[in-house]
Structure formats: structure tokens, C-alpha cells
Amino acid sequence: MSSPVGDQAAPEATTPLAGIRIVDLSTTLPGAFCTQFLADSGADVLMVEAPGGSPVRALRGWPAFGRGKSSRVLDLKSAEGPTELDETLRGADVLVTTFSPAALIDLGIDSNALLARYPRLVIAHITGWGRSGPWRDLKGYEGLVLAKAGLSHAVRRMAQPPRPSYVAVPYGSYAAAHIAVQGILAALHERDRSGLGQIVDADLLRGVHAIDAWTWFGELVGIRWPEAYNSVEAWTEQGTPQSPMLLALLSAPTKDGHWLQFAQVQPHLFTAMLTELGMMELLADAKWKGFPVLESPELYREFWSMMLAKVGERTLVEWQRIFDDNPNLCAELFRSGPQVFDHPQLVHDRRSIVVEDPEVGPVRQPSTLIHTSAGLLRQPSPAPLLGDRQGKWSADAAVADPGEKGRSTPPLTGTTILEFGEMFAAPYASSVLADLGARVIKFENMGGDNIRSLLQFPEAAGAKVMQGKESIQVDLHTDEGRAVAHRLVASADVVLQSMRAGVADRLGIGVEALRAINPDLIYVSAPGYGVDGPYGSRPAYAPSISAAGGVALTNTPDAECATSSLDEVMHQVPRITTAGTSAELQSDGLAALSVASAILTALVGRDRGRPLHELRTSMLATVTHVLTDWLVDYEDAPAAAVPLPGGNGLSALYRIYDASEGHVFLAAPQPKEWTALVEALRDFTELDEERFATPGARAANDDDLAGRLEAVFSKEPAVFWERHLGAAGLGCVELYEGAPARLIQTDPQLAAEYTVSAVSPVFDEHLRFSPLVRFSRSEVRAPGGCLAGQHTVPVLREFGYDDATIAKWQDAGVIHCG
């Protein structure tokens, strides 16, 4: 195996999770993501596979998903299976499963019984919907989750004209995996105090809602005060932008057909773009009065079309020269597949490695998600051969110290995190950890975090990311402000900063300055691009990262070549823009969940005497992990999954169909589901034909099969098909065609399962989404948000500043008290 020359991995014995033993029973992508991260962090992961191997082995990304793990073949359905599993768990710290509640019963896996035998064991369940609630028995396929929760509707502009669309990027699987990671690591951290393990639950539905930055509170405002303000869709039904932001975040192809994603969001950057396009002089015409806010969709369309045409007058090489010469102008090239690894920042940060796989040869793949100042966290070993570790672990299960009984305090009680950053991509990580009991003190600039003002209703956009935090406003450009930060750092456990390259050092809160004050400090840098390098000083916006990281073209690969005319380009822009970033699904949330996992890894490493004092993640690096199955590269690699033309799914057995009323998502891709589907539809059509008899035959005749199913589903409403096929044990759900956040808040059964009551100074008592992880024993918190500077005075008093000093600083503009 190898990694780029000069990249130094941490020695195996010093990786933070070295010595943690994990039994991996998972058979799906969320489990693969989860245990890959844990293995990359040093854990000893043993995959328990059925005869024939895990389904994950069939994925293109298997060489990366399996790295650092070992394999044991065990038939859980055999007479000896339960006993052999029991022996395998002897000496394990963690068990990970992705079985449904019904499947666990069928296999005889009883988590409570396992805990009784192995009281220090942490058992993690990853499911589609959670193991309780009204949807617990639905099949857990990601396509079903996104469809029934309203996410397929939310990205309807991926189709033109708009209609519910299939999302290829595994947002839910990745998010659920990291929620499970957080639950596992928090439980291990708590175990050091109590001596006891417990059960943790993660699911895809909570995962996709975690990614959403602000629509929850936007919908809450609409529910409470429907006349408060009129929200305006970003695009008209005809696909015309009607938001100035879409002009600043312009997606456009060059003369030679390469799509670029601009991010000229700040006023001076937008002016630089219009100047380069030769369009500034147009604004003197009264026709464009009020620009960038325009009076009609027709005016937006006209101005937008001129911008697109101007970008299309130059080749990619010509635009790259302009970007090199003009620091106020930049754009990301839309990338896809392995070419993502060639992004200059990823090359600089050594974010791809080559591992020599014994079966397929050299495999280019993402490096570890966590880096240190020396490089990747661990040098991965290749994915295991099937059954390479059939022997038992040598150690028996440790006996639990009686410790605490019954319910315990939140697992991160006593942990203090200082947050220096804005928006969502890193700050939401500390919100997640606040729910687990951490104290989070957020340093805000004198104007407050910009996310607070992104929606028309004050504070709605920032309400979620402010949950559980104490906000202090301190001017870090002043000596007094830096002294405040330094005093708080002395007793903190973690500093999280997400500033652009060099900014933290200039403000006196860089890693060297703060670790000189507190040598035990865990310092986490989580910028958009990197802590240095060619893109480190650039602002990172979700559309830019999604373009550079391959998100947009993974969801809509056919849009890339649609550049033959301006009309065709205008038809594709709403599709490719939505494919990269929507309000509900974007890279910021994925990055935040990764940061939370990184922080917990460092905390557990510290518990075990393997501290990580400086960690680095980035939003761009996170995307390479999310898209592992598309980015890995090796000779004769199987093709990655590509959405069908029209964007309704992957195959006839995994896609959206029109019903007589509404739409359904059918998920029956496994060979073992075919017989049940044939029988369930026998009264509507005959599918037991030779051309559909085998998986290969069905694949060869996929269009014909889809046509047959289209005719069937058109005969009855979607609600009928969900009930009828669900009764046959098949995956089929009615698509929800409304706002996902509104559905959860207004359906009483869903609200009871997925929400809790919280209090904030803006929204008083309100529903918020519940904490992401559920524990069998540890409590969690569910606080509301805060105002900018709301806690400046009490925090300063707590850390020894008297009222006279506070008043003097307030008068001098050093602090602001909300």
C-alpha cells in the first residue's frame, strides 16, 4: 500500500481508537460509512459476513469501504449462528447493525439480552426510520426515506419541467452513519465514567433532517404567522431565477462546454464579475432600476441570459487566466468521478491516497477524513479477503464496574467547546454536541453571525445552528478581545474554528497560540477548503463545494453535455443548480456532521491516553467521502450508479412512478424481493416471464419492465400502492409533495416521534427536531437557540471580569451585550 510521498500517518499504536474492538454486522452503505470512519481512526473492525460475503463487496467503492477491516464468515441463520456470534462478541467494545427491527427479531438478536451478558458493550442500530414511531416497519432504503419525507419533492427542479426527482448522492446514508459514529463514541466516552455500555440508535430520516440548515424554522414561521412575510421561490415554474443570489451564484458553461460555478456573493465580488462580463454600464439604464432586485421575472430572465451568454464567449483556459489575474473573481469547475481528486486543494492537502489491494491492484481513494498537521490519520490496510480472520479474539469481555445505575447524565457533561466560526458547515457540529451535554460558548463578531439574517424573518435562518449555545460578542481585533478568548481557552477542552486560511492566526487564536496557553487543548480546524494551500483563503459556499466535489454531476450527469445553445443551457441551469445545493440537501450539513465525529474521536482518544491535539477536516474533503462509490478508481472497476434519463431512479425496480393520484417510490432491487413483487402484482399484470426471470434478464430488459410497471401504477392512487405492496413486505411509499419540515411539524404522530419542545428568545416555546442520537441509558438535551451576545455579560462575570470592566469595554466597542 502507499500514500503520497511525504505524507506521514500517525503510528498505529497512537491512533485515537486503537484497541477499540468493533463487530460489524452491517450489510448496507450506512454501516460501511460508519465502520470505515472508525477503522480509519484506529479501531479494530471485524466484519461478520454471511457465506458469499457482504453486499457491500459488490459496490465500486468496496476497496475503500473495507479498508482497515478484517472479515469473519458466519451464517447467522444457521443453528450454530447465535452461539458463534456470542463468542465473537466476547471481548468486543461495539456492535454495529443495519438490520431492520423485524430482521433483528428473525435473527434472534436481542440487544437487551446482549447487554445483560456484556454490560460494557455499546450496540449501535442504524435503520431507515428509527426503531419506533409510525414508520418503523417501512423498508429502510434511502430512496424510500427521501421520497416519503418530501426530499424528492424538494429537489423537483432537478427535472425540467419540475417533478419529484431521484437523489443519487447518499445524503441520508452518510448522515446516519455519522450520527451512529457520534452515538458510539459518546457512549464509549460515557462508559469511562459509568463502566456500562448501552444501545444507541441512528436513522436516515433524522440524518437527512440534520443536513437541512434552516428550512425548519422557515416553515415554523409560516405555520405560526402565515401573513408574516411572503416567501418567494428561487425559480419560477418556467425555470427563471427570481432571486439576486442566483445571479451571484451563477452556474454557466464556457465556450468549450465546461460548466463553472461562480460564488460572487459579496457586493464587491459581484461587481467584479459584472465588470469582467462588461455589464456594469447596463445598470445606468432605468430599465434595471433597483438591481440586483428586479421588478419582474422577465427582467431577471433577460439579465440572466446575458450573463450566461457572456460566460459562454470564453473557453475554460481563458477563464482560468482571468481567475489567476483577478483575485476578486473565481469559479469552481463542475467535476465528477475520479477527476474530483485532481482539484488543486485536494492535491495540496494530499486528500487522496493509493492503496494496493490484493484483488484489484492499486486503488485511488479518499484519504482519512481526519488529518493532523502531519497528514492523514492512519495508513489504511487494504480491504480484507473474505474470511481472512476466522479465529476468535483473544480477550474475554471485561466485567463492568458497577458505576452509575439507570439513566445517566448526557455523555458530554463537563466538556467545554469554544466555537470560532460562522454559518453552518462547522458550527452545527457543536450544536450536535451541545445536545449530547457539551457546553458550547460561541464567539460572534460585533455584527453577529451572518446566518442570522439570511431569511427575511429575523433569526429564522440561524435558529437551528444556535441551539444549545452561549453567545458572546467580542472584538478579537482588539487586545482586550483576544485576552478574553485566551482566558476562556485556559479551561476549555475543544476549540473549533472554521475561518479561512491565516485568519485565526491573525486574530491570535491559531493553534500554536492557544495550545501554548492550554497544552491539553483539542484544536479542530474545519474550513471549507483547507488551512492553507491554493484555495485556503477563498470563501466556501455550498454550491461551490458541490460543484468541485462532484455532487451536482452525480445527481444530474446528463446536464454536463447540454450546452449546444443558450436555450438548452437555460433549460439545464435550474437542474444542475438544484442538483448541487437545495435548501434541504447541501454540503454544509454533511461537513458539520463529519466535524462532530472528528471532535468526539479526539475526546475518546484523550480518554484512552492517545490524544489528538490538532485535527483538520474540510467541507471539500467531506464530499470526497460522501461520494466514495463514485470517486474510487482502479482497473476494471464496476460502473458507479447513474440515474436514469429523466432522473426518476436507478432501474425499473428502484425508482419513482406516477400513480393515478400522486407518485410512488418502488424499492425492490434485490433478487429475493422479485418473487414477492410478482405475486403482489399478479392481479394487475403477469411478470413471471422469461425475459424477467433472472436479475441479468431483468437488467437487460429494464425499459420493458419499467413500462409494464408504469402501466400498473397508473391504475391506482399512491396511497393504495403503499398499503398493498407494504402488506407484501415490499418497499413502496407514497411521495410527500410538500415541505419536509412542515410534514414533521404538523403530523401529530411524526411530531411525537421526531420532535421535542424547546424555548428560544425569538420563538418562545416551539418544536425543534429531536437530538439526532437516541441512547438507552444516557439522557440528551434539547435546548433552543440564543441571540447574538445574549451571554456576553454572564460569561465574562463567570471568568472573573467585573462589571466596571464590562461596562468600559461595552462603551469602547470591545464587546456587545445582546
Short mmCIF file of C-alpha atoms in Angstrom, two decimals, residues 2-219:
data_model
loop_
_atom_site.label_atom_id
_atom_site.label_comp_id
_atom_site.label_asym_id
_atom_site.label_seq_id
_atom_site.Cartn_x
_atom_site.Cartn_y
_atom_site.Cartn_z
CA SER A 2 1.14 3.57 -0.47
CA SER A 3 0.21 7.17 0.02
CA PRO A 4 1.64 10.33 -1.48
CA VAL A 5 5.33 10.85 -0.84
CA GLY A 6 6.00 12.90 2.27
CA ASP A 7 2.61 12.26 3.87
CA GLN A 8 3.12 10.93 7.36
CA ALA A 9 0.42 8.86 9.04
CA ALA A 10 0.20 8.59 12.81
CA PRO A 11 1.85 5.47 14.23
CA GLU A 12 -0.69 2.66 14.59
CA ALA A 13 -0.44 2.48 18.38
CA THR A 14 -1.14 6.20 18.77
CA THR A 15 -4.26 6.47 16.63
CA PRO A 16 -7.11 7.62 18.87
CA LEU A 17 -9.28 4.49 18.70
CA ALA A 18 -6.51 1.89 18.78
CA GLY A 19 -7.62 -1.01 20.96
CA ILE A 20 -11.35 -0.45 20.43
CA ARG A 21 -12.87 -3.67 19.08
CA ILE A 22 -15.90 -3.40 16.80
CA VAL A 23 -18.05 -6.22 15.45
CA ASP A 24 -19.66 -5.04 12.22
CA LEU A 25 -22.85 -6.89 11.27
CA SER A 26 -23.93 -4.18 8.83
CA THR A 27 -24.78 -5.05 5.25
CA THR A 28 -25.60 -1.65 3.77
CA LEU A 29 -23.95 1.65 2.93
CA PRO A 30 -24.63 3.48 6.24
CA GLY A 31 -22.84 0.75 8.15
CA ALA A 32 -19.96 0.78 5.67
CA PHE A 33 -19.50 4.53 6.10
CA CYS A 34 -19.71 4.23 9.88
CA THR A 35 -17.17 1.48 10.41
CA GLN A 36 -14.83 2.84 7.73
CA PHE A 37 -14.52 6.07 9.72
CA LEU A 38 -13.92 4.12 12.93
CA ALA A 39 -11.33 1.88 11.27
CA ASP A 40 -9.59 4.93 9.79
CA SER A 41 -9.37 6.28 13.35
CA GLY A 42 -7.60 3.13 14.56
CA ALA A 43 -10.43 0.84 15.72
CA ASP A 44 -10.12 -2.91 15.16
CA VAL A 45 -13.18 -3.61 12.96
CA LEU A 46 -14.24 -7.20 12.34
CA MET A 47 -16.83 -7.61 9.58
CA VAL A 48 -19.11 -10.56 10.25
CA GLU A 49 -20.24 -11.66 6.80
CA ALA A 50 -22.71 -14.21 5.55
CA PRO A 51 -21.40 -17.03 3.35
CA GLY A 52 -20.76 -15.40 -0.01
CA GLY A 53 -19.79 -12.08 1.55
CA SER A 54 -21.37 -8.77 2.42
CA PRO A 55 -23.43 -6.95 -0.25
CA VAL A 56 -21.04 -4.03 0.27
CA ARG A 57 -18.39 -6.05 -1.58
CA ALA A 58 -20.38 -5.55 -4.81
CA LEU A 59 -20.04 -1.78 -4.65
CA ARG A 60 -17.47 0.06 -6.73
CA GLY A 61 -16.24 1.68 -3.52
CA TRP A 62 -15.66 -1.60 -1.68
CA PRO A 63 -11.85 -1.32 -1.64
CA ALA A 64 -12.24 1.94 0.31
CA PHE A 65 -15.22 0.92 2.45
CA GLY A 66 -13.46 -2.27 3.51
CA ARG A 67 -10.03 -0.84 4.20
CA GLY A 68 -8.56 -1.33 7.63
CA LYS A 69 -11.06 -4.08 8.49
CA SER A 70 -10.92 -7.86 8.81
CA SER A 71 -13.50 -10.48 7.90
CA ARG A 72 -15.13 -13.48 9.52
CA VAL A 73 -17.72 -15.64 7.73
CA LEU A 74 -20.65 -16.55 9.96
CA ASP A 75 -24.11 -17.76 8.97
CA LEU A 76 -26.40 -16.05 11.46
CA LYS A 77 -29.34 -18.15 10.23
CA SER A 78 -27.66 -21.46 10.97
CA ALA A 79 -28.20 -23.42 14.16
CA GLU A 80 -24.71 -22.50 15.32
CA GLY A 81 -25.00 -18.85 14.30
CA PRO A 82 -26.22 -17.33 17.59
CA THR A 83 -23.58 -19.18 19.60
CA GLU A 84 -20.80 -18.19 17.23
CA LEU A 85 -21.96 -14.57 17.28
CA ASP A 86 -21.99 -14.67 21.05
CA GLU A 87 -18.43 -15.93 21.08
CA THR A 88 -17.41 -13.24 18.59
CA LEU A 89 -18.85 -10.55 20.83
CA ARG A 90 -16.80 -11.76 23.77
CA GLY A 91 -14.18 -9.07 24.17
CA ALA A 92 -15.88 -6.58 21.77
CA ASP A 93 -16.48 -2.97 22.69
CA VAL A 94 -19.01 -2.15 19.98
CA LEU A 95 -21.58 -3.96 17.84
CA VAL A 96 -22.91 -2.23 14.69
CA THR A 97 -26.02 -3.44 12.85
CA THR A 98 -28.15 -2.14 9.99
CA PHE A 99 -30.90 -4.75 10.27
CA SER A 100 -34.49 -3.62 10.50
CA PRO A 101 -36.38 -4.24 13.76
CA ALA A 102 -38.18 -7.18 12.14
CA ALA A 103 -34.95 -8.68 10.81
CA LEU A 104 -33.33 -8.48 14.25
CA ILE A 105 -36.22 -10.50 15.67
CA ASP A 106 -35.91 -13.05 12.87
CA LEU A 107 -32.20 -13.44 13.56
CA GLY A 108 -32.75 -13.76 17.29
CA ILE A 109 -30.61 -10.71 18.07
CA ASP A 110 -31.90 -9.19 21.30
CA SER A 111 -29.93 -6.09 22.26
CA ASN A 112 -31.14 -6.07 25.84
CA ALA A 113 -30.11 -9.69 26.30
CA LEU A 114 -26.69 -8.94 24.81
CA LEU A 115 -26.24 -6.05 27.24
CA ALA A 116 -27.13 -8.32 30.12
CA ARG A 117 -24.33 -10.70 29.10
CA TYR A 118 -21.87 -7.99 28.07
CA PRO A 119 -22.71 -4.90 30.13
CA ARG A 120 -19.83 -2.85 28.72
CA LEU A 121 -20.92 -3.40 25.11
CA VAL A 122 -22.11 -0.45 23.02
CA ILE A 123 -24.72 -1.58 20.48
CA ALA A 124 -25.42 0.73 17.54
CA HIS A 125 -28.50 0.26 15.37
CA ILE A 126 -28.71 2.14 12.07
CA THR A 127 -32.14 1.97 10.43
CA GLY A 128 -34.15 3.88 7.87
CA TRP A 129 -36.72 5.44 10.16
CA GLY A 130 -35.78 4.56 13.74
CA ARG A 131 -36.88 1.52 15.75
CA SER A 132 -40.05 3.21 16.99
CA GLY A 133 -42.66 5.52 15.58
CA PRO A 134 -45.27 5.20 12.83
CA TRP A 135 -42.78 4.47 10.05
CA ARG A 136 -40.54 1.98 11.89
CA ASP A 137 -41.68 -1.03 9.82
CA LEU A 138 -41.13 0.53 6.40
CA LYS A 139 -38.19 -0.71 4.38
CA GLY A 140 -35.11 1.40 5.05
CA TYR A 141 -33.88 2.12 1.51
CA GLU A 142 -32.63 5.68 1.15
CA GLY A 143 -34.83 6.30 -1.89
CA LEU A 144 -37.90 5.47 0.20
CA VAL A 145 -36.81 7.75 3.03
CA LEU A 146 -36.23 10.74 0.77
CA ALA A 147 -39.47 10.15 -1.11
CA LYS A 148 -41.79 9.76 1.87
CA ALA A 149 -40.13 12.57 3.82
CA GLY A 150 -40.59 15.08 0.97
CA LEU A 151 -36.97 15.37 -0.15
CA SER A 152 -37.69 14.04 -3.66
CA HIS A 153 -40.23 16.83 -3.97
CA ALA A 154 -37.82 19.40 -2.52
CA VAL A 155 -35.39 18.76 -5.40
CA ARG A 156 -38.09 18.71 -8.07
CA ARG A 157 -36.19 21.32 -10.10
CA MET A 158 -33.63 18.66 -10.91
CA ALA A 159 -36.24 17.83 -13.56
CA GLN A 160 -37.45 20.34 -16.13
CA PRO A 161 -40.37 20.86 -16.02
CA PRO A 162 -40.27 20.30 -12.26
CA ARG A 163 -41.35 16.93 -10.87
CA PRO A 164 -40.23 14.73 -7.95
CA SER A 165 -36.69 13.58 -8.63
CA TYR A 166 -34.34 10.84 -7.56
CA VAL A 167 -31.31 11.86 -5.49
CA ALA A 168 -28.23 9.74 -6.23
CA VAL A 169 -25.92 11.30 -3.63
CA PRO A 170 -26.27 9.23 -0.41
CA TYR A 171 -27.04 12.13 1.92
CA GLY A 172 -29.12 10.03 4.29
CA SER A 173 -26.72 7.10 4.45
CA TYR A 174 -23.71 9.29 5.17
CA ALA A 175 -25.56 11.40 7.74
CA ALA A 176 -26.99 8.37 9.56
CA ALA A 177 -23.53 6.78 9.59
CA HIS A 178 -22.01 9.75 11.34
CA ILE A 179 -24.89 10.04 13.77
CA ALA A 180 -24.12 6.42 14.66
CA VAL A 181 -20.42 7.28 14.98
CA GLN A 182 -21.32 10.09 17.36
CA GLY A 183 -23.53 7.81 19.40
CA ILE A 184 -20.87 5.11 19.60
CA LEU A 185 -18.08 7.49 20.59
CA ALA A 186 -20.24 9.40 23.08
CA ALA A 187 -21.27 6.10 24.67
CA LEU A 188 -17.63 4.99 24.91
CA HIS A 189 -16.74 8.34 26.47
CA GLU A 190 -19.56 7.94 28.98
CA ARG A 191 -18.54 4.33 29.65
CA ASP A 192 -15.30 5.57 31.12
CA ARG A 193 -17.39 7.25 33.80
CA SER A 194 -20.12 4.67 34.38
CA GLY A 195 -18.44 1.40 33.43
CA LEU A 196 -21.51 0.49 31.38
CA GLY A 197 -22.35 0.22 27.72
CA GLN A 198 -25.72 0.95 26.18
CA ILE A 199 -27.78 0.94 22.99
CA VAL A 200 -27.56 3.84 20.55
CA ASP A 201 -29.90 4.44 17.63
CA ALA A 202 -29.36 6.37 14.40
CA ASP A 203 -31.54 6.53 11.31
CA LEU A 204 -31.65 8.00 7.83
CA LEU A 205 -34.68 10.20 8.43
CA ARG A 206 -33.03 12.06 11.29
CA GLY A 207 -29.90 12.14 9.15
CA VAL A 208 -31.45 13.98 6.21
CA HIS A 209 -33.17 16.44 8.52
CA ALA A 210 -29.83 17.12 10.22
CA ILE A 211 -28.41 18.32 6.91
CA ASP A 212 -31.09 20.99 6.48
CA ALA A 213 -29.68 24.32 7.68
CA TRP A 214 -32.77 26.50 8.14
CA THR A 215 -36.00 25.43 6.46
CA TRP A 216 -37.32 24.01 9.75
CA PHE A 217 -37.66 27.49 11.21
CA GLY A 218 -38.75 28.99 7.92
CA GLU A 219 -41.67 26.56 7.96
#
